[in-house]
Structures are given as structure tokens and as C-alpha cells.
Amino acid sequence: MAITEGSRHRMHQRLEELMGDEDAGTLMEHLPPVGWADIATKDDLAHLQAATNTDMNHLRAEVKADINHLRAEVKADIAQLRGEVKAESGLLRSEFAHLQEVMAIQFGTMATKSEVESVRSELHKVVRTHTVFLVGTNLTMAGLLAALFAR
């Protein structure tokens, strides 16, 4: 039998007749506002706690796996970037050595100051380009490392 507000009201009136207003009110306050089937028991709460703990453990494992996967990806990206930087540095050294040879030869045969300045300007452009690349690469690596260790 479902308890309705009407049946609760009738019971309260009957209790008032038998016990008086104050005692009837006190007794009615101890009754649940809904059916007993809707009241959570200690066992219900224990099952809910166990289910919540299980869910949290699964979530923790998933997050840890995601972080480890991300860490591996970042390390791979850093390793690849490091290889690219080494290759670019080698290329820069090679170009710089070649330009030094060319400059040594041209300085020996150049007659005008404008030719010397032209070679020097070209050397500065190459060095500046490669420096910008190396600085950008280092900043990228720093950002990747910061992201990796921020987690």
C-alpha cells in the first residue's frame, strides 16, 4: 500500500485526537516523508561507496595511462627534434666552414671593399637564419619539456 499525503494527514488527525497536538507532531516528524523503500540503508551506502571507489580506481588508472602515453609521445617528439637540431647544426657548421673557405679565397683575390662587404653580408644572413632556427628549436624543446614535467 502506497502512503499518500491524504493518508498521512488522516493519521496525523487521529493521533492528535489520541495524543494531543504536540505528541502527534513529534511522532509524525519521525516518519519518513516518503515510503520506506526510498530510504537509503547503511548497506546501500556501503555498496555505493564500493562502486564509487571502483570507479575512481578505474579513472585513476586511465588518467595514469594517458599521462604515460603523453609522456612517451613528448619524449619521442623531443628525440626527433634533437635529431633535427643536430642535423641542422651539422649543416650550419658545414656551410660556415665552406663560407670561411670562400671568404679566405675571395679576400685574397678581392680588390674592392664592396666585394668584401657583400661576402660578409651573405655570411651574416646565413648565420642569422640558422641562429633563428636554433633559438626556435630550443624554445620548442623547452615548451615540450615544460609540458611534460607540468603533469
PDB file of C-alpha atoms in Angstrom, residues 55-149:
ATOM      1  CA  ASP A  55      35.045   3.907 -10.474  1.00  0.00           C
ATOM      2  CA  MET A  56      37.730   6.177  -9.009  1.00  0.00           C
ATOM      3  CA  ASN A  57      40.360   3.431  -9.267  1.00  0.00           C
ATOM      4  CA  HIS A  58      39.459   2.825 -12.916  1.00  0.00           C
ATOM      5  CA  LEU A  59      39.560   6.556 -13.626  1.00  0.00           C
ATOM      6  CA  ARG A  60      42.913   6.884 -11.849  1.00  0.00           C
ATOM      7  CA  ALA A  61      44.334   4.028 -13.954  1.00  0.00           C
ATOM      8  CA  GLU A  62      43.022   5.587 -17.177  1.00  0.00           C
ATOM      9  CA  VAL A  63      44.463   9.010 -16.334  1.00  0.00           C
ATOM     10  CA  LYS A  64      47.807   7.453 -15.412  1.00  0.00           C
ATOM     11  CA  ALA A  65      47.881   5.510 -18.687  1.00  0.00           C
ATOM     12  CA  ASP A  66      47.009   8.681 -20.625  1.00  0.00           C
ATOM     13  CA  ILE A  67      49.781  10.618 -18.876  1.00  0.00           C
ATOM     14  CA  ASN A  68      52.309   7.847 -19.560  1.00  0.00           C
ATOM     15  CA  HIS A  69      51.231   7.765 -23.217  1.00  0.00           C
ATOM     16  CA  LEU A  70      51.565  11.555 -23.467  1.00  0.00           C
ATOM     17  CA  ARG A  71      54.953  11.430 -21.764  1.00  0.00           C
ATOM     18  CA  ALA A  72      56.150   8.812 -24.285  1.00  0.00           C
ATOM     19  CA  GLU A  73      54.881  10.929 -27.192  1.00  0.00           C
ATOM     20  CA  VAL A  74      56.606  14.059 -25.890  1.00  0.00           C
ATOM     21  CA  LYS A  75      59.850  12.159 -25.327  1.00  0.00           C
ATOM     22  CA  ALA A  76      59.666  10.811 -28.888  1.00  0.00           C
ATOM     23  CA  ASP A  77      58.982  14.327 -30.205  1.00  0.00           C
ATOM     24  CA  ILE A  78      61.928  15.692 -28.234  1.00  0.00           C
ATOM     25  CA  ALA A  79      64.198  12.929 -29.530  1.00  0.00           C
ATOM     26  CA  GLN A  80      63.111  13.664 -33.102  1.00  0.00           C
ATOM     27  CA  LEU A  81      63.601  17.381 -32.574  1.00  0.00           C
ATOM     28  CA  ARG A  82      67.013  16.760 -31.045  1.00  0.00           C
ATOM     29  CA  GLY A  83      67.990  14.769 -34.156  1.00  0.00           C
ATOM     30  CA  GLU A  84      66.777  17.559 -36.414  1.00  0.00           C
ATOM     31  CA  VAL A  85      68.725  20.131 -34.399  1.00  0.00           C
ATOM     32  CA  LYS A  86      71.890  18.020 -34.608  1.00  0.00           C
ATOM     33  CA  ALA A  87      71.440  17.632 -38.368  1.00  0.00           C
ATOM     34  CA  GLU A  88      70.800  21.349 -38.798  1.00  0.00           C
ATOM     35  CA  SER A  89      73.791  22.198 -36.593  1.00  0.00           C
ATOM     36  CA  GLY A  90      75.974  19.939 -38.712  1.00  0.00           C
ATOM     37  CA  LEU A  91      74.694  21.610 -41.846  1.00  0.00           C
ATOM     38  CA  LEU A  92      75.331  25.030 -40.329  1.00  0.00           C
ATOM     39  CA  ARG A  93      78.896  24.067 -39.416  1.00  0.00           C
ATOM     40  CA  SER A  94      79.463  22.746 -42.909  1.00  0.00           C
ATOM     41  CA  GLU A  95      78.072  25.874 -44.557  1.00  0.00           C
ATOM     42  CA  PHE A  96      80.025  28.098 -42.211  1.00  0.00           C
ATOM     43  CA  ALA A  97      83.273  26.241 -42.952  1.00  0.00           C
ATOM     44  CA  HIS A  98      82.564  26.490 -46.674  1.00  0.00           C
ATOM     45  CA  LEU A  99      81.856  30.206 -46.390  1.00  0.00           C
ATOM     46  CA  GLN A 100      85.104  30.684 -44.463  1.00  0.00           C
ATOM     47  CA  GLU A 101      86.994  28.946 -47.254  1.00  0.00           C
ATOM     48  CA  VAL A 102      85.244  31.041 -49.869  1.00  0.00           C
ATOM     49  CA  MET A 103      85.952  34.201 -47.908  1.00  0.00           C
ATOM     50  CA  ALA A 104      89.609  33.306 -47.497  1.00  0.00           C
ATOM     51  CA  ILE A 105      89.910  32.738 -51.229  1.00  0.00           C
ATOM     52  CA  GLN A 106      87.941  35.861 -52.131  1.00  0.00           C
ATOM     53  CA  PHE A 107      89.762  38.077 -49.650  1.00  0.00           C
ATOM     54  CA  GLY A 108      92.976  37.017 -51.310  1.00  0.00           C
ATOM     55  CA  THR A 109      91.676  37.959 -54.761  1.00  0.00           C
ATOM     56  CA  MET A 110      89.282  40.831 -53.989  1.00  0.00           C
ATOM     57  CA  ALA A 111      90.195  44.279 -54.927  1.00  0.00           C
ATOM     58  CA  THR A 112      87.222  46.298 -53.652  1.00  0.00           C
ATOM     59  CA  LYS A 113      85.716  46.883 -50.272  1.00  0.00           C
ATOM     60  CA  SER A 114      82.177  46.373 -51.646  1.00  0.00           C
ATOM     61  CA  GLU A 115      83.021  42.774 -52.616  1.00  0.00           C
ATOM     62  CA  VAL A 116      84.268  42.077 -49.084  1.00  0.00           C
ATOM     63  CA  GLU A 117      81.119  43.631 -47.613  1.00  0.00           C
ATOM     64  CA  SER A 118      78.923  41.549 -49.951  1.00  0.00           C
ATOM     65  CA  VAL A 119      80.514  38.317 -48.759  1.00  0.00           C
ATOM     66  CA  ARG A 120      80.346  39.425 -45.140  1.00  0.00           C
ATOM     67  CA  SER A 121      76.648  40.339 -45.556  1.00  0.00           C
ATOM     68  CA  GLU A 122      75.897  36.929 -47.077  1.00  0.00           C
ATOM     69  CA  LEU A 123      77.687  35.231 -44.178  1.00  0.00           C
ATOM     70  CA  HIS A 124      75.639  37.252 -41.671  1.00  0.00           C
ATOM     71  CA  LYS A 125      72.379  36.244 -43.404  1.00  0.00           C
ATOM     72  CA  VAL A 126      73.255  32.547 -43.220  1.00  0.00           C
ATOM     73  CA  VAL A 127      74.336  32.756 -39.586  1.00  0.00           C
ATOM     74  CA  ARG A 128      71.225  34.774 -38.644  1.00  0.00           C
ATOM     75  CA  THR A 129      68.880  32.311 -40.392  1.00  0.00           C
ATOM     76  CA  HIS A 130      70.417  29.336 -38.659  1.00  0.00           C
ATOM     77  CA  THR A 131      70.534  31.122 -35.316  1.00  0.00           C
ATOM     78  CA  VAL A 132      66.829  31.928 -35.537  1.00  0.00           C
ATOM     79  CA  PHE A 133      66.145  28.275 -36.369  1.00  0.00           C
ATOM     80  CA  LEU A 134      68.209  27.045 -33.423  1.00  0.00           C
ATOM     81  CA  VAL A 135      66.611  29.509 -30.999  1.00  0.00           C
ATOM     82  CA  GLY A 136      63.137  28.497 -32.196  1.00  0.00           C
ATOM     83  CA  THR A 137      64.024  24.846 -31.842  1.00  0.00           C
ATOM     84  CA  ASN A 138      65.349  25.372 -28.331  1.00  0.00           C
ATOM     85  CA  LEU A 139      62.204  27.255 -27.341  1.00  0.00           C
ATOM     86  CA  THR A 140      60.072  24.450 -28.747  1.00  0.00           C
ATOM     87  CA  MET A 141      62.061  21.891 -26.791  1.00  0.00           C
ATOM     88  CA  ALA A 142      61.748  23.983 -23.639  1.00  0.00           C
ATOM     89  CA  GLY A 143      57.988  24.190 -24.121  1.00  0.00           C
ATOM     90  CA  LEU A 144      57.722  20.450 -24.646  1.00  0.00           C
ATOM     91  CA  LEU A 145      59.790  19.778 -21.536  1.00  0.00           C
ATOM     92  CA  ALA A 146      57.705  22.201 -19.506  1.00  0.00           C
ATOM     93  CA  ALA A 147      54.519  20.495 -20.687  1.00  0.00           C
ATOM     94  CA  LEU A 148      55.971  17.099 -19.878  1.00  0.00           C
ATOM     95  CA  PHE A 149      57.031  17.967 -16.353  1.00  0.00           C
TER      96      PHE A 149
END
